[in-house]
Amino acid sequence: MSEIRKLPASAGAQWLLDAFSVYGRAPMQLAVLGVIGMLVSSLILVLAQLLPGWLGTLVQLLSLAVGPLVFGGMLWAVGEIDQGHRAQPAHLLQPIRDRRVSHLLVPLAIQLIAVIALGTLLLALVGTHGLTASSEMLQKMQELQQSTAQPSNEQVLALMADAPVKRILLWIVVSCAAFVALSMAMFTQPALVVFDRQSGMHALRMSLQGCIENFAAMAVFMVLGLIALLCIYFLVFVLMQVALLVGGIGAAAFVMQLAVATVVMPLYVGAVYAAWKQMFAHRGRTPPPVAPGGPGNVFAA
């Protein structure tokens, strides 16, 4: 079991700096991996549209596994760069070779369960009548905002009278708390799975515990990461405007996808790798011998 280290708040800034440092050492190598992942996802989606009925739906579901697989492979590639080696396209298959794919897919199952649970909670708190009243309230408020007259407080309160506002606000608070918890649980989970060979569910718990114990560092990382992301997207926006003038909407969308695959995603992977290195006293990257009977239960502790 990995031991969690207590880090100062400044560690969050260091994760971001380390991510830029690793990316700066091999930008083209990481960009190639990102492009490969983008092309594979695009090809699977195109194939899903060509296949009829349930086959297309099945292939679309298969495309959901590409993201975690590419993320795990890029983590391994970032580790190779950190050790002074080259990142190779074959590193994207490392989770398959190490039989880590099922463990990397556990967060997808948890997200699905969370969506179902939150939807059920909303229905239990508000009910169908409350949902209808809330939809009508939002529609009428939108109509008031679009009109030239400024709505009075009495009009707004009258619109909110039939809607269960307090229960909706309670659901929003619970949803935000669940989103934060899931984000922290999934932050270092792939690294714990790929490098420390932990099971998918146990890695989620360790990631959540590590992020809670280092919440100050996480907060610093999120704030600085958001600032860096806005700066990157500003530059991408300028490139998108040029592409829009030259090639239309399709070219602008392609520029956005390319920027995410070749810059944003590798930087985030590098930050996750840096956080894993500092946050956990891990066993290292040498895989232990596989126990008899296969890779084991992905939900086991």
PDB file of N, CA and C in Angstrom, residues 44-49 51 53-66:
ATOM      1  N   ILE A  44     -12.851   5.392 -34.529  1.00  0.00           N
ATOM      2  CA  ILE A  44     -13.868   4.564 -33.870  1.00  0.00           C
ATOM      3  C   ILE A  44     -15.243   5.215 -33.991  1.00  0.00           C
ATOM      4  N   LEU A  45     -15.317   6.532 -33.837  1.00  0.00           N
ATOM      5  CA  LEU A  45     -16.598   7.226 -33.968  1.00  0.00           C
ATOM      6  C   LEU A  45     -17.128   7.153 -35.396  1.00  0.00           C
ATOM      7  N   VAL A  46     -16.233   7.276 -36.378  1.00  0.00           N
ATOM      8  CA  VAL A  46     -16.657   7.142 -37.780  1.00  0.00           C
ATOM      9  C   VAL A  46     -17.170   5.738 -38.046  1.00  0.00           C
ATOM     10  N   LEU A  47     -16.459   4.735 -37.517  1.00  0.00           N
ATOM     11  CA  LEU A  47     -16.900   3.347 -37.685  1.00  0.00           C
ATOM     12  C   LEU A  47     -18.250   3.120 -37.026  1.00  0.00           C
ATOM     13  N   ALA A  48     -18.474   3.752 -35.866  1.00  0.00           N
ATOM     14  CA  ALA A  48     -19.753   3.591 -35.172  1.00  0.00           C
ATOM     15  C   ALA A  48     -20.908   4.151 -36.000  1.00  0.00           C
ATOM     16  N   GLN A  49     -20.662   5.237 -36.733  1.00  0.00           N
ATOM     17  CA  GLN A  49     -21.705   5.822 -37.570  1.00  0.00           C
ATOM     18  C   GLN A  49     -22.000   4.965 -38.796  1.00  0.00           C
ATOM     19  N   LEU A  51     -21.746   1.581 -38.873  1.00  0.00           N
ATOM     20  CA  LEU A  51     -22.356   0.315 -38.495  1.00  0.00           C
ATOM     21  C   LEU A  51     -23.823   0.520 -38.132  1.00  0.00           C
ATOM     22  N   GLY A  53     -27.514  -0.009 -36.223  1.00  0.00           N
ATOM     23  CA  GLY A  53     -28.180  -0.406 -34.990  1.00  0.00           C
ATOM     24  C   GLY A  53     -27.281  -0.553 -33.783  1.00  0.00           C
ATOM     25  N   TRP A  54     -27.459  -1.703 -33.102  1.00  0.00           N
ATOM     26  CA  TRP A  54     -26.771  -1.931 -31.832  1.00  0.00           C
ATOM     27  C   TRP A  54     -25.264  -2.088 -32.005  1.00  0.00           C
ATOM     28  N   LEU A  55     -24.816  -2.470 -33.217  1.00  0.00           N
ATOM     29  CA  LEU A  55     -23.376  -2.577 -33.443  1.00  0.00           C
ATOM     30  C   LEU A  55     -22.722  -1.199 -33.345  1.00  0.00           C
ATOM     31  N   GLY A  56     -23.360  -0.185 -33.933  1.00  0.00           N
ATOM     32  CA  GLY A  56     -22.827   1.167 -33.834  1.00  0.00           C
ATOM     33  C   GLY A  56     -22.815   1.666 -32.410  1.00  0.00           C
ATOM     34  N   THR A  57     -23.883   1.357 -31.653  1.00  0.00           N
ATOM     35  CA  THR A  57     -23.928   1.763 -30.240  1.00  0.00           C
ATOM     36  C   THR A  57     -22.824   1.078 -29.450  1.00  0.00           C
ATOM     37  N   LEU A  58     -22.588  -0.191 -29.722  1.00  0.00           N
ATOM     38  CA  LEU A  58     -21.538  -0.936 -29.030  1.00  0.00           C
ATOM     39  C   LEU A  58     -20.164  -0.349 -29.314  1.00  0.00           C
ATOM     40  N   VAL A  59     -19.933   0.033 -30.564  1.00  0.00           N
ATOM     41  CA  VAL A  59     -18.647   0.626 -30.922  1.00  0.00           C
ATOM     42  C   VAL A  59     -18.489   2.003 -30.271  1.00  0.00           C
ATOM     43  N   GLN A  60     -19.587   2.762 -30.173  1.00  0.00           N
ATOM     44  CA  GLN A  60     -19.529   4.054 -29.484  1.00  0.00           C
ATOM     45  C   GLN A  60     -19.162   3.877 -28.017  1.00  0.00           C
ATOM     46  N   LEU A  61     -19.713   2.848 -27.386  1.00  0.00           N
ATOM     47  CA  LEU A  61     -19.349   2.558 -25.997  1.00  0.00           C
ATOM     48  C   LEU A  61     -17.884   2.161 -25.900  1.00  0.00           C
ATOM     49  N   LEU A  62     -17.408   1.439 -26.921  1.00  0.00           N
ATOM     50  CA  LEU A  62     -16.003   1.055 -26.946  1.00  0.00           C
ATOM     51  C   LEU A  62     -15.100   2.280 -27.015  1.00  0.00           C
ATOM     52  N   SER A  63     -15.570   3.333 -27.697  1.00  0.00           N
ATOM     53  CA  SER A  63     -14.751   4.537 -27.829  1.00  0.00           C
ATOM     54  C   SER A  63     -14.507   5.212 -26.483  1.00  0.00           C
ATOM     55  N   LEU A  64     -15.390   4.967 -25.503  1.00  0.00           N
ATOM     56  CA  LEU A  64     -15.190   5.557 -24.176  1.00  0.00           C
ATOM     57  C   LEU A  64     -13.933   5.010 -23.498  1.00  0.00           C
ATOM     58  N   ALA A  65     -13.527   3.788 -23.884  1.00  0.00           N
ATOM     59  CA  ALA A  65     -12.344   3.187 -23.273  1.00  0.00           C
ATOM     60  C   ALA A  65     -11.050   3.751 -23.835  1.00  0.00           C
ATOM     61  N   VAL A  66     -11.124   4.443 -24.969  1.00  0.00           N
ATOM     62  CA  VAL A  66      -9.905   4.956 -25.590  1.00  0.00           C
ATOM     63  C   VAL A  66      -9.252   6.028 -24.714  1.00  0.00           C
TER      64      VAL A  66
END
